[in-house]
Short mmCIF file of C-alpha atoms in Angstrom, two decimals:
data_model
loop_
_atom_site.label_atom_id
_atom_site.label_comp_id
_atom_site.label_asym_id
_atom_site.label_seq_id
_atom_site.Cartn_x
_atom_site.Cartn_y
_atom_site.Cartn_z
CA UNK A 1 -29.64 4.03 -10.90
CA UNK A 2 -26.59 4.15 -10.86
CA UNK A 3 -22.76 6.31 -9.42
CA UNK A 4 -20.46 7.16 -12.25
CA UNK A 5 -16.67 7.70 -12.00
CA UNK A 6 -14.90 10.88 -13.57
CA UNK A 7 -11.83 11.22 -15.51
CA UNK A 8 -10.24 13.10 -12.45
CA UNK A 9 -9.88 9.63 -11.18
CA UNK A 10 -6.36 8.82 -10.18
CA UNK A 11 -6.72 5.43 -10.11
CA UNK A 12 -5.82 4.50 -5.94
CA UNK A 13 -8.72 1.80 -5.90
CA UNK A 14 -10.05 2.28 -3.20
CA UNK A 15 -13.46 1.97 -4.04
CA UNK A 16 -12.90 -0.59 -5.52
CA UNK A 17 -12.31 -2.34 -2.33
CA UNK A 18 -14.83 -0.90 -0.99
CA UNK A 19 -17.80 -1.50 -2.93
CA UNK A 20 -20.24 -4.03 -1.05
CA UNK A 21 -21.69 -4.59 -4.38
CA UNK A 22 -18.31 -5.56 -6.74
CA UNK A 23 -20.01 -3.05 -8.81
CA UNK A 24 -16.22 -1.84 -10.14
CA UNK A 25 -14.21 -2.79 -12.77
CA UNK A 26 -10.49 -2.09 -14.53
CA UNK A 27 -9.43 -2.08 -17.78
CA UNK A 28 -6.33 -0.77 -19.06
CA UNK A 29 -6.34 1.64 -15.12
CA UNK A 30 -9.40 3.41 -16.08
CA UNK A 31 -11.91 2.89 -13.43
CA UNK A 32 -15.32 2.42 -14.19
CA UNK A 33 -18.90 1.35 -12.26
CA UNK A 34 -20.59 -1.61 -14.09
CA UNK A 35 -24.53 0.19 -14.28
CA UNK A 36 -26.44 -2.99 -12.88
CA UNK A 37 -24.50 -4.38 -10.66
CA UNK A 38 -24.38 -0.67 -8.82
CA UNK A 39 -27.33 0.33 -6.87
CA UNK A 40 -25.62 3.23 -4.95
CA UNK A 41 -25.36 1.30 -1.81
CA UNK A 42 -29.05 1.84 -0.98
CA UNK A 43 -28.94 -1.10 1.20
CA UNK A 44 -26.10 -2.13 2.36
CA UNK A 45 -25.11 0.96 4.46
CA UNK A 46 -27.08 3.83 3.83
CA UNK A 47 -23.80 5.95 2.48
CA UNK A 48 -22.24 5.31 -1.15
CA UNK A 49 -18.72 3.23 0.32
CA UNK A 50 -17.24 4.82 -3.54
CA UNK A 51 -18.25 8.20 -2.40
CA UNK A 52 -17.43 7.77 1.43
CA UNK A 53 -13.40 6.69 0.61
CA UNK A 54 -12.34 8.04 -2.91
CA UNK A 55 -9.87 10.94 -2.64
CA UNK A 56 -10.30 13.38 -5.28
CA UNK A 57 -12.89 15.71 -4.90
CA UNK A 58 -15.35 15.42 -8.10
CA UNK A 59 -14.45 12.33 -9.54
CA UNK A 60 -18.00 10.85 -8.41
CA UNK A 61 -21.57 11.75 -9.93
CA UNK A 62 -24.47 9.87 -8.57
CA UNK A 63 -26.98 9.09 -11.25
CA UNK A 64 -28.03 12.64 -12.08
CA UNK A 65 -24.50 13.83 -12.41
CA UNK A 66 -24.58 15.55 -9.40
CA UNK A 67 -20.48 15.41 -7.22
CA UNK A 68 -21.10 13.85 -4.13
CA UNK A 69 -17.79 15.29 -3.15
CA UNK A 70 -17.62 18.54 -4.67
CA UNK A 71 -14.95 21.41 -4.66
CA UNK A 72 -13.72 22.24 -1.27
CA UNK A 73 -15.80 18.88 1.03
CA UNK A 74 -12.71 16.56 1.43
CA UNK A 75 -10.18 19.92 2.26
CA UNK A 76 -9.31 20.10 6.27
CA UNK A 77 -11.78 21.45 8.42
CA UNK A 78 -10.31 23.30 11.24
CA UNK A 79 -7.54 25.19 9.45
CA UNK A 80 -8.74 29.14 9.00
CA UNK A 81 -6.61 31.68 7.54
CA UNK A 82 -5.30 33.00 10.45
CA UNK A 83 -4.27 29.37 11.71
CA UNK A 84 -2.23 29.27 8.88
CA UNK A 85 -0.44 32.31 8.96
CA UNK A 86 0.44 31.25 12.90
CA UNK A 87 1.68 28.28 11.20
CA UNK A 88 3.58 30.47 8.65
CA UNK A 89 5.29 32.84 11.90
CA UNK A 90 3.58 35.08 10.14
CA UNK A 91 1.58 36.34 13.41
CA UNK A 92 1.83 35.20 17.28
CA UNK B 1 7.30 -1.21 33.97
CA UNK B 2 9.32 1.75 35.21
CA UNK B 3 11.32 3.73 33.12
CA UNK B 4 14.50 2.66 33.44
CA UNK B 5 13.86 -0.79 33.63
CA UNK B 6 11.87 0.18 30.56
CA UNK B 7 14.37 1.25 28.67
CA UNK B 8 17.16 -1.40 29.75
CA UNK B 9 13.93 -3.57 28.10
CA UNK B 10 14.12 -1.74 25.01
CA UNK B 11 18.22 -1.58 25.08
CA UNK B 12 17.93 -5.07 24.98
CA UNK B 13 15.49 -5.78 22.90
CA UNK B 14 17.81 -3.64 19.87
CA UNK B 15 20.63 -5.94 19.94
CA UNK B 16 18.25 -8.74 18.63
CA UNK B 17 19.20 -9.91 15.09
CA UNK B 18 16.29 -8.92 13.46
CA UNK B 19 16.99 -4.83 14.26
CA UNK B 20 20.64 -5.19 14.26
CA UNK B 21 19.89 -6.54 10.17
CA UNK B 22 17.86 -3.93 8.98
CA UNK B 23 18.42 -0.79 7.73
CA UNK B 24 16.08 0.93 9.54
CA UNK B 25 16.04 -0.07 13.36
CA UNK B 26 19.39 0.23 13.01
CA UNK B 27 21.93 2.11 12.01
CA UNK B 28 24.74 -0.51 11.34
CA UNK B 29 22.48 -2.30 9.63
CA UNK B 30 23.04 0.10 6.13
CA UNK B 31 25.08 -2.84 4.44
CA UNK B 32 21.95 -4.56 4.32
CA UNK B 33 19.13 -3.43 1.53
CA UNK B 34 15.99 -3.83 1.15
CA UNK B 35 12.80 -3.54 -1.23
CA UNK B 36 9.73 -1.40 -0.48
CA UNK B 37 6.64 -3.56 -3.10
CA UNK B 38 4.82 -0.97 -4.32
CA UNK B 39 0.80 -2.58 -4.01
CA UNK B 40 -1.00 -1.34 -1.37
CA UNK B 41 -2.70 2.30 -3.70
CA UNK B 42 -5.91 2.34 -1.97
CA UNK B 43 -5.83 4.85 1.64
CA UNK B 44 -8.11 4.71 4.11
CA UNK B 45 -7.07 8.78 5.70
CA UNK B 46 -5.58 11.82 3.81
CA UNK B 47 -2.88 13.41 5.87
CA UNK B 48 -2.64 16.86 5.77
CA UNK B 49 0.41 16.32 4.03
CA UNK B 50 0.36 13.85 1.77
CA UNK B 51 -0.80 13.97 -1.86
CA UNK B 52 -2.03 10.77 -3.60
CA UNK B 53 -2.27 12.21 -6.96
CA UNK B 54 1.41 13.19 -7.68
CA UNK B 55 4.01 10.77 -9.00
CA UNK B 56 7.36 12.40 -10.58
CA UNK B 57 9.59 10.39 -11.14
CA UNK B 58 12.04 13.45 -9.95
CA UNK B 59 11.41 13.38 -6.50
CA UNK B 60 11.43 11.05 -3.86
CA UNK B 61 9.41 10.75 -0.53
CA UNK B 62 6.79 8.36 1.23
CA UNK B 63 3.49 7.82 -0.46
CA UNK B 64 4.41 7.74 -4.56
CA UNK B 65 5.45 5.52 -6.42
CA UNK B 66 6.01 5.03 -9.53
CA UNK B 67 4.78 1.66 -11.42
CA UNK B 68 1.88 -0.87 -8.49
CA UNK B 69 2.35 -4.24 -9.29
CA UNK B 70 -0.08 -6.88 -8.43
CA UNK B 71 1.13 -9.80 -5.91
CA UNK B 72 2.86 -12.05 -8.42
CA UNK B 73 4.62 -9.53 -10.46
CA UNK B 74 5.76 -8.17 -6.76
CA UNK B 75 6.85 -11.31 -5.86
CA UNK B 76 8.94 -11.72 -8.76
CA UNK B 77 10.24 -8.35 -8.29
CA UNK B 78 11.82 -9.51 -5.29
CA UNK B 79 13.04 -12.83 -7.21
CA UNK B 80 14.77 -10.98 -9.47
CA UNK B 81 16.34 -8.29 -6.94
CA UNK B 82 17.66 -11.16 -4.99
CA UNK B 83 19.21 -12.13 -7.42
CA UNK B 84 21.65 -9.37 -8.37
CA UNK B 85 21.73 -7.93 -4.52
CA UNK B 86 22.91 -11.30 -1.95
CA UNK B 87 22.35 -7.93 0.48
CA UNK B 88 18.47 -7.66 0.00
CA UNK B 89 17.62 -8.50 3.49
CA UNK B 90 14.20 -7.17 4.12
CA UNK B 91 11.15 -6.10 2.15
CA UNK B 92 8.89 -3.95 3.28
CA UNK B 93 5.24 -2.75 1.36
CA UNK B 94 4.90 0.55 2.66
CA UNK B 95 2.44 1.73 0.38
CA UNK B 96 2.19 4.05 -1.65
CA UNK B 97 -1.29 4.35 0.13
CA UNK B 98 -2.21 2.51 2.77
CA UNK B 99 -1.42 -1.61 3.21
CA UNK B 100 -3.79 -2.44 6.00
CA UNK B 101 -6.24 -0.51 3.84
CA UNK B 102 -5.53 -3.37 0.99
CA UNK B 103 -5.02 -6.38 2.89
CA UNK B 104 -5.34 -8.75 0.25
CA UNK B 105 -3.08 -7.28 -1.75
CA UNK B 106 -0.28 -7.43 1.11
CA UNK B 107 -0.71 -10.72 2.90
CA UNK B 108 -0.56 -11.61 -0.93
CA UNK B 109 1.95 -10.78 -1.19
CA UNK B 110 4.68 -10.91 2.20
CA UNK B 111 3.22 -14.68 2.02
CA UNK B 112 4.30 -15.36 -2.01
CA UNK B 113 7.32 -12.95 -0.56
CA UNK B 114 8.22 -16.37 2.82
CA UNK B 115 7.12 -18.41 0.92
CA UNK B 116 10.23 -18.68 -1.57
CA UNK B 117 12.68 -17.46 0.87
CA UNK B 118 12.57 -17.50 4.51
CA UNK B 119 15.42 -15.53 6.43
CA UNK B 120 13.97 -11.82 4.84
CA UNK B 121 12.50 -9.27 7.08
CA UNK B 122 8.88 -8.54 5.77
CA UNK B 123 7.70 -4.91 6.82
CA UNK B 124 4.77 -2.95 6.74
CA UNK B 125 3.91 0.53 7.24
CA UNK B 126 0.58 1.38 8.38
CA UNK B 127 -1.58 5.07 9.14
CA UNK B 128 -2.35 2.20 11.71
CA UNK B 129 -6.31 2.68 11.15
CA UNK B 130 -7.43 -0.69 10.28
CA UNK B 131 -4.18 -2.48 12.92
CA UNK B 132 -5.92 -4.20 15.56
CA UNK B 133 -7.63 -5.95 13.02
CA UNK B 134 -5.10 -6.94 10.39
CA UNK B 135 -2.80 -8.15 13.51
CA UNK B 136 -2.82 -11.20 13.87
CA UNK B 137 -3.20 -11.71 10.20
CA UNK B 138 0.77 -9.90 9.89
CA UNK B 139 1.96 -12.71 12.59
CA UNK B 140 0.47 -15.03 10.59
CA UNK B 141 2.58 -14.59 7.62
CA UNK B 142 5.85 -14.05 9.39
CA UNK B 143 5.78 -10.02 9.44
CA UNK B 144 8.35 -8.49 12.11
CA UNK B 145 9.08 -5.42 11.39
CA UNK B 146 5.97 -3.02 11.84
CA UNK B 147 5.87 1.33 11.54
CA UNK B 148 2.99 2.93 12.65
CA UNK B 149 3.34 6.67 11.34
CA UNK B 150 1.66 8.28 14.77
CA UNK B 151 1.22 12.39 15.05
CA UNK B 152 0.05 12.84 17.92
CA UNK B 153 -2.05 11.38 21.28
CA UNK B 154 -4.82 14.37 21.05
CA UNK B 155 -6.75 14.35 18.96
CA UNK B 156 -7.47 18.48 18.99
CA UNK B 157 -3.88 18.70 17.63
CA UNK B 158 -4.25 14.73 14.62
CA UNK B 159 -7.44 17.15 13.75
CA UNK B 160 -4.69 19.63 11.90
CA UNK B 161 -2.85 16.87 10.68
CA UNK B 162 -5.72 14.57 9.65
CA UNK B 163 -8.32 15.70 6.60
CA UNK B 164 -10.07 12.16 7.13
CA UNK B 165 -10.84 9.17 8.05
CA UNK B 166 -12.43 5.95 5.93
CA UNK B 167 -13.73 3.98 9.01
CA UNK B 168 -16.51 2.14 10.32
CA UNK B 169 -18.14 2.40 6.40
CA UNK B 170 -17.89 6.05 6.92
CA UNK B 171 -16.45 9.18 5.76
CA UNK B 172 -14.91 11.11 9.41
CA UNK B 173 -13.74 15.15 9.60
CA UNK B 174 -12.22 16.85 12.17
CA UNK B 175 -11.58 15.30 15.13
CA UNK B 176 -14.64 12.72 14.70
CA UNK B 177 -11.83 10.97 12.11
CA UNK B 178 -8.55 11.89 14.71
CA UNK B 179 -11.01 9.93 17.79
CA UNK B 180 -11.36 6.30 15.35
CA UNK B 181 -7.68 7.21 14.56
CA UNK B 182 -5.95 7.25 17.45
CA UNK B 183 -7.98 5.03 19.40
CA UNK B 184 -7.09 3.17 16.60
CA UNK B 185 -3.55 3.71 17.19
CA UNK B 186 -3.12 2.83 20.36
CA UNK B 187 -4.92 -0.65 20.66
CA UNK B 188 -3.03 -1.79 17.13
CA UNK B 189 0.02 -1.15 18.68
CA UNK B 190 -0.61 -2.30 22.25
CA UNK B 191 -2.07 -5.69 19.89
CA UNK B 192 1.36 -5.76 17.76
CA UNK B 193 3.85 -4.98 20.87
CA UNK B 194 1.85 -8.37 22.49
CA UNK B 195 2.62 -10.54 19.25
CA UNK B 196 5.99 -9.66 19.67
CA UNK B 197 6.61 -7.70 16.00
CA UNK B 198 8.91 -4.47 17.30
CA UNK B 199 7.33 -1.55 16.65
CA UNK B 200 8.49 1.26 15.61
CA UNK B 201 6.96 4.52 15.46
CA UNK B 202 6.76 7.31 12.76
CA UNK B 203 5.73 10.80 13.82
CA UNK B 204 5.79 13.88 11.01
CA UNK B 205 7.44 16.69 13.19
CA UNK B 206 5.11 20.47 11.94
CA UNK B 207 6.42 22.77 14.29
CA UNK B 208 3.84 24.47 15.83
CA UNK B 209 1.33 21.28 15.93
CA UNK B 210 2.59 18.68 17.32
CA UNK B 211 5.66 19.31 19.52
CA UNK B 212 6.58 20.13 22.60
CA UNK B 213 4.04 18.88 25.10
CA UNK B 214 2.45 17.56 22.16
CA UNK B 215 5.72 14.97 21.94
CA UNK B 216 6.69 14.14 24.82
CA UNK B 217 3.00 13.08 25.80
CA UNK B 218 3.03 10.54 22.84
CA UNK B 219 6.95 9.01 23.40
CA UNK B 220 5.57 8.19 26.74
CA UNK B 221 1.95 6.77 25.65
CA UNK B 222 4.16 4.31 22.89
CA UNK B 223 6.75 3.54 25.12
CA UNK B 224 4.37 1.79 28.00
CA UNK B 225 2.47 0.56 24.48
CA UNK B 226 5.50 -1.67 23.79
CA UNK B 227 7.03 0.72 21.18
CA UNK B 228 11.10 -0.77 20.27
CA UNK B 229 12.41 2.72 18.20
CA UNK B 230 11.11 5.89 17.58
CA UNK B 231 11.53 8.68 14.34
CA UNK B 232 10.54 11.39 14.23
CA UNK B 233 10.60 12.83 11.10
CA UNK B 234 10.79 16.54 9.31
CA UNK B 235 6.94 17.21 7.28
CA UNK B 236 7.84 17.70 4.08
CA UNK B 237 6.40 21.26 2.62
CA UNK B 238 7.31 21.64 -1.32
CA UNK B 239 4.33 23.43 -2.97
CA UNK B 240 5.02 21.25 -5.88
CA UNK B 241 3.46 18.26 -3.74
CA UNK B 242 0.52 19.24 -4.31
CA UNK B 243 -0.31 18.62 -0.22
CA UNK B 244 -2.37 21.07 1.56
CA UNK B 245 0.49 22.15 4.28
CA UNK B 246 3.26 22.26 0.73
CA UNK B 247 0.43 24.48 -0.63
CA UNK B 248 -0.34 26.83 2.55
CA UNK B 249 3.08 27.52 2.73
CA UNK B 250 3.36 25.52 6.08
CA UNK B 251 7.44 25.12 6.92
CA UNK B 252 9.23 21.77 7.96
CA UNK B 253 10.88 22.44 10.79
CA UNK B 254 14.64 23.80 10.48
CA UNK B 255 18.04 21.57 11.83
CA UNK B 256 17.44 23.08 14.91
CA UNK B 257 13.58 22.03 16.04
CA UNK B 258 13.75 19.14 14.87
CA UNK B 259 16.94 17.96 17.37
CA UNK B 260 15.24 19.54 19.63
CA UNK B 261 13.01 17.75 19.13
CA UNK B 262 14.17 14.55 18.75
CA UNK B 263 15.16 14.94 22.91
CA UNK B 264 12.31 15.98 24.21
CA UNK B 265 11.13 12.40 22.61
CA UNK B 266 14.48 11.15 23.20
CA UNK B 267 13.60 11.39 27.25
CA UNK B 268 11.33 8.34 26.83
CA UNK B 269 12.11 6.83 23.36
CA UNK B 270 15.48 5.81 21.83
CA UNK B 271 15.42 7.30 18.64
CA UNK B 272 16.31 6.70 15.65
CA UNK B 273 17.48 10.24 13.22
CA UNK B 274 19.27 7.80 9.86
CA UNK B 275 15.70 7.18 8.60
CA UNK B 276 15.72 8.20 4.59
CA UNK B 277 12.12 9.48 3.80
CA UNK B 278 11.88 6.31 1.16
CA UNK B 279 8.99 5.73 -2.01
CA UNK B 280 7.25 3.28 -1.33
CA UNK B 281 9.05 1.41 -4.13
CA UNK B 282 12.36 1.96 -2.98
CA UNK B 283 15.20 -0.53 -3.47
CA UNK B 284 18.51 -1.14 -2.91
CA UNK B 285 20.77 0.55 0.67
CA UNK B 286 19.14 3.26 2.14
CA UNK B 287 22.28 5.49 0.46
CA UNK B 288 22.10 3.60 -3.38
CA UNK B 289 18.42 3.63 -4.00
CA UNK B 290 17.84 1.69 -6.45
CA UNK B 291 14.40 1.48 -8.22
CA UNK B 292 15.29 2.25 -11.36
CA UNK B 293 17.20 -0.39 -12.10
CA UNK B 294 15.34 -2.08 -10.42
CA UNK B 295 12.48 -2.05 -12.93
CA UNK B 296 14.42 -2.15 -15.83
CA UNK B 297 16.48 -4.95 -14.24
CA UNK B 298 12.83 -7.35 -13.86
CA UNK B 299 11.81 -6.57 -17.05
CA UNK B 300 14.48 -8.10 -18.84
CA UNK B 301 14.67 -11.21 -16.77
CA UNK B 302 10.66 -11.62 -17.02
CA UNK B 303 9.00 -13.96 -17.88
CA UNK B 304 5.82 -14.25 -17.21
CA UNK B 305 3.45 -17.39 -16.79
CA UNK B 306 0.39 -17.31 -18.19
CA UNK B 307 -3.41 -19.58 -18.38
CA UNK B 308 -4.91 -20.49 -21.14
CA UNK B 309 -8.39 -21.56 -21.12
CA UNK B 310 -9.20 -22.67 -24.63
CA UNK B 311 -10.82 -25.64 -25.75
CA UNK B 312 -8.13 -27.03 -28.60
CA UNK B 313 -5.62 -24.62 -27.84
CA UNK B 314 -5.28 -22.53 -30.69
CA UNK B 315 -8.09 -20.00 -29.89
CA UNK B 316 -8.58 -18.32 -26.24
CA UNK B 317 -12.56 -19.63 -26.78
CA UNK B 318 -13.72 -20.97 -23.43
CA UNK B 319 -15.30 -19.03 -20.54
CA UNK B 320 -13.38 -19.38 -17.70
CA UNK B 321 -16.52 -21.34 -15.63
CA UNK B 322 -16.40 -23.56 -18.41
CA UNK B 323 -13.07 -24.75 -18.20
CA UNK B 324 -11.87 -28.25 -18.02
CA UNK B 325 -8.40 -27.55 -18.09
CA UNK B 326 -5.86 -24.35 -18.11
CA UNK B 327 -2.77 -24.46 -20.45
CA UNK B 328 -0.29 -22.88 -18.80
CA UNK B 329 2.49 -21.05 -20.28
CA UNK B 330 5.89 -19.19 -19.36
CA UNK B 331 6.74 -16.59 -22.05
CA UNK B 332 9.51 -14.24 -21.73
CA UNK B 333 10.95 -12.20 -25.21
CA UNK B 334 13.03 -14.72 -26.64
CA UNK B 335 10.64 -17.84 -25.73
CA UNK B 336 7.38 -19.08 -25.59
CA UNK B 337 7.43 -22.62 -23.67
CA UNK B 338 3.97 -24.71 -22.66
CA UNK B 339 4.94 -25.66 -19.51
CA UNK B 340 1.58 -28.19 -18.75
CA UNK B 341 -1.94 -28.75 -18.83
CA UNK B 342 -3.76 -28.20 -15.53
CA UNK B 343 -6.63 -30.19 -15.39
CA UNK B 344 -9.72 -28.39 -12.50
CA UNK B 345 -13.43 -28.93 -12.02
CA UNK B 346 -15.41 -27.33 -13.96
CA UNK B 347 -17.73 -25.27 -11.88
CA UNK B 348 -20.00 -22.46 -13.83
CA UNK B 349 -23.34 -24.70 -15.35
CA UNK B 350 -25.07 -21.44 -16.04
CA UNK B 351 -25.39 -17.71 -16.10
CA UNK B 352 -27.69 -17.50 -13.21
CA UNK B 353 -25.17 -19.00 -11.58
CA UNK B 354 -22.19 -18.20 -12.45
CA UNK B 355 -21.33 -15.85 -9.76
CA UNK B 356 -21.59 -17.50 -7.58
CA UNK B 357 -19.63 -20.94 -7.45
CA UNK B 358 -16.97 -21.95 -5.43
CA UNK B 359 -13.25 -21.50 -7.00
CA UNK B 360 -11.48 -22.59 -4.79
CA UNK B 361 -9.61 -24.69 -6.27
CA UNK B 362 -9.21 -22.81 -10.20
CA UNK B 363 -7.28 -20.45 -7.81
CA UNK B 364 -5.09 -23.12 -6.21
CA UNK B 365 -4.55 -24.20 -10.03
CA UNK B 366 -3.78 -21.23 -11.20
CA UNK B 367 -1.67 -19.69 -7.74
CA UNK B 368 1.66 -19.59 -10.24
CA UNK B 369 0.68 -17.57 -13.14
CA UNK B 370 0.05 -13.68 -13.21
CA UNK B 371 -2.23 -13.21 -15.99
CA UNK B 372 -5.01 -16.10 -17.41
CA UNK B 373 -6.67 -15.00 -20.47
CA UNK B 374 -10.84 -17.02 -20.81
CA UNK B 375 -12.74 -15.63 -23.77
CA UNK B 376 -15.66 -14.98 -21.10
CA UNK B 377 -15.16 -14.74 -17.69
CA UNK B 378 -18.50 -13.44 -14.48
CA UNK B 379 -17.57 -10.40 -12.31
CA UNK B 380 -16.69 -12.47 -8.74
CA UNK B 381 -14.31 -15.36 -10.35
CA UNK B 382 -12.85 -12.19 -11.76
CA UNK B 383 -12.56 -10.44 -8.47
CA UNK B 384 -11.20 -12.78 -6.02
CA UNK B 385 -8.67 -13.71 -8.48
CA UNK B 386 -7.24 -10.32 -8.61
CA UNK B 387 -7.22 -10.70 -4.77
CA UNK B 388 -4.75 -13.51 -4.61
CA UNK B 389 -2.84 -11.84 -7.31
CA UNK B 390 -3.80 -13.05 -10.63
CA UNK B 391 -4.88 -10.81 -13.25
CA UNK B 392 -7.79 -11.96 -15.38
CA UNK B 393 -8.24 -10.91 -19.27
CA UNK B 394 -10.67 -11.51 -21.47
CA UNK B 395 -9.86 -8.89 -23.94
CA UNK B 396 -8.02 -12.06 -26.31
CA UNK B 397 -11.68 -13.72 -26.54
CA UNK B 398 -11.38 -15.87 -30.00
CA UNK B 399 -7.89 -14.95 -30.71
CA UNK B 400 -5.31 -17.91 -31.86
CA UNK B 401 -3.18 -18.62 -28.24
CA UNK B 402 0.32 -18.30 -29.97
CA UNK B 403 -0.51 -14.81 -31.11
CA UNK B 404 -1.66 -12.79 -28.16
CA UNK B 405 1.28 -14.69 -26.08
CA UNK B 406 3.93 -13.49 -29.15
CA UNK B 407 2.17 -9.89 -27.56
CA UNK B 408 1.87 -10.88 -24.26
CA UNK B 409 5.35 -11.31 -24.02
CA UNK B 410 7.51 -8.77 -21.51
CA UNK B 411 9.61 -7.06 -22.91
CA UNK B 412 13.07 -4.99 -21.77
CA UNK B 413 12.36 -1.88 -20.69
CA UNK B 414 14.31 0.48 -23.05
CA UNK B 415 14.65 3.50 -20.41
CA UNK B 416 13.90 4.33 -17.06
CA UNK B 417 13.15 8.53 -17.64
CA UNK B 418 15.67 10.67 -15.95
CA UNK B 419 18.65 9.21 -13.96
CA UNK B 420 18.70 6.88 -10.90
CA UNK B 421 16.08 8.69 -8.01
CA UNK B 422 18.33 9.61 -5.53
CA UNK B 423 17.65 8.39 -2.26
CA UNK B 424 14.63 10.30 -0.13
CA UNK B 425 12.39 7.13 0.64
#
């Protein structure tokens, strides 16, 4: 069982620096997860570290190909439309 | 310390030689140049005014860089630029991510620069999330100037400025992320000031979020924790940058709003007003950025030092861990020279042990090389080499040494896309 990195990756290295299994390789600026090294962080921390720091939605998939940071999941949680309009000065 | 005393103390410190020769700390130091070395790509938070994906040669702002450098390449760039620009006085690491989310690369680069020039100021710019744990290491390599971006003391306010933070192995969001970040920033600021580091605090001003009361409280607190200088910067909010604020058309402050905010903060903190909001790879004086020119410069004068693991010197045929010697070559566009052969104690006795053996001796022997070529190498030695700023490669396994080195010779870059970036660093 291993996670994988999609082509949405921006090569920021964050995952590589936090992976406790040293499972992330980079070659020609392409980041990949070495399958036999990745244990999905089942032992170390419980939550996959790469997916916990990755800044891009849908860049990391679980073993079944499901996105660990699906669309919208990394957006700010504190804003609603009303607050945005207020900041734009469109409502008081 | 009461307010007047604190202000006098701060005025006194502003006369420090280390302040007077740093173009970001003193308006009068504009004749000195600085270079930002882009060695720190990873970030541990998401600011709502930043988009990590974007990199365009026509735009200039923090968090953006054209090409990342390894620590060895960065030290090399510093050397090359210093030769042409004797007024270069400041070496900073500002990203393009957070330098302290990349502590190995950041510290290795600063150490490398300090080894060849003990006269430059070393600076780091951070969001502060990892600062308390890194203050000693920064002071240890000689960092005298530190910038922490602190936008608010209130978690509620800050939760509108940050989407998430990666802290203690978890992604925190909203208020929780803001609380962790602020606590670390305050702790870090105090520790850094106590360690004798001159701390500048940057605040990105977003009207309606962190102006007014919030800013006044922030200025008071950072003053009491020993910050030297405060830089209230306008939000850059262009939709083309793809940031959350940009895409939602949330405007930055106009001139009056910025001035009013600086006045409020100025009650308690000495204000910096000449910031140009640099890119993470800026080079030159504040008013004349040469990042593009310097890239051409460092590739045209470049010599790379490459180590080769080879049994006879003809083919790249030796496993990194089996090598008892490395041939060290200096390679430039026009020349290829064998510098020497360095003996090492071989440490790997088979697949099972390959990843576990210490290899500090190897790394020491190769410390001045940018690359090492070998037939094979284990994952852990690979990682350790990268952490030390040395790039391993097995891409040329079993190929001819001379032919490979010719392929790897640095080429003078023919052009830099577009004109020289206007300084907005």
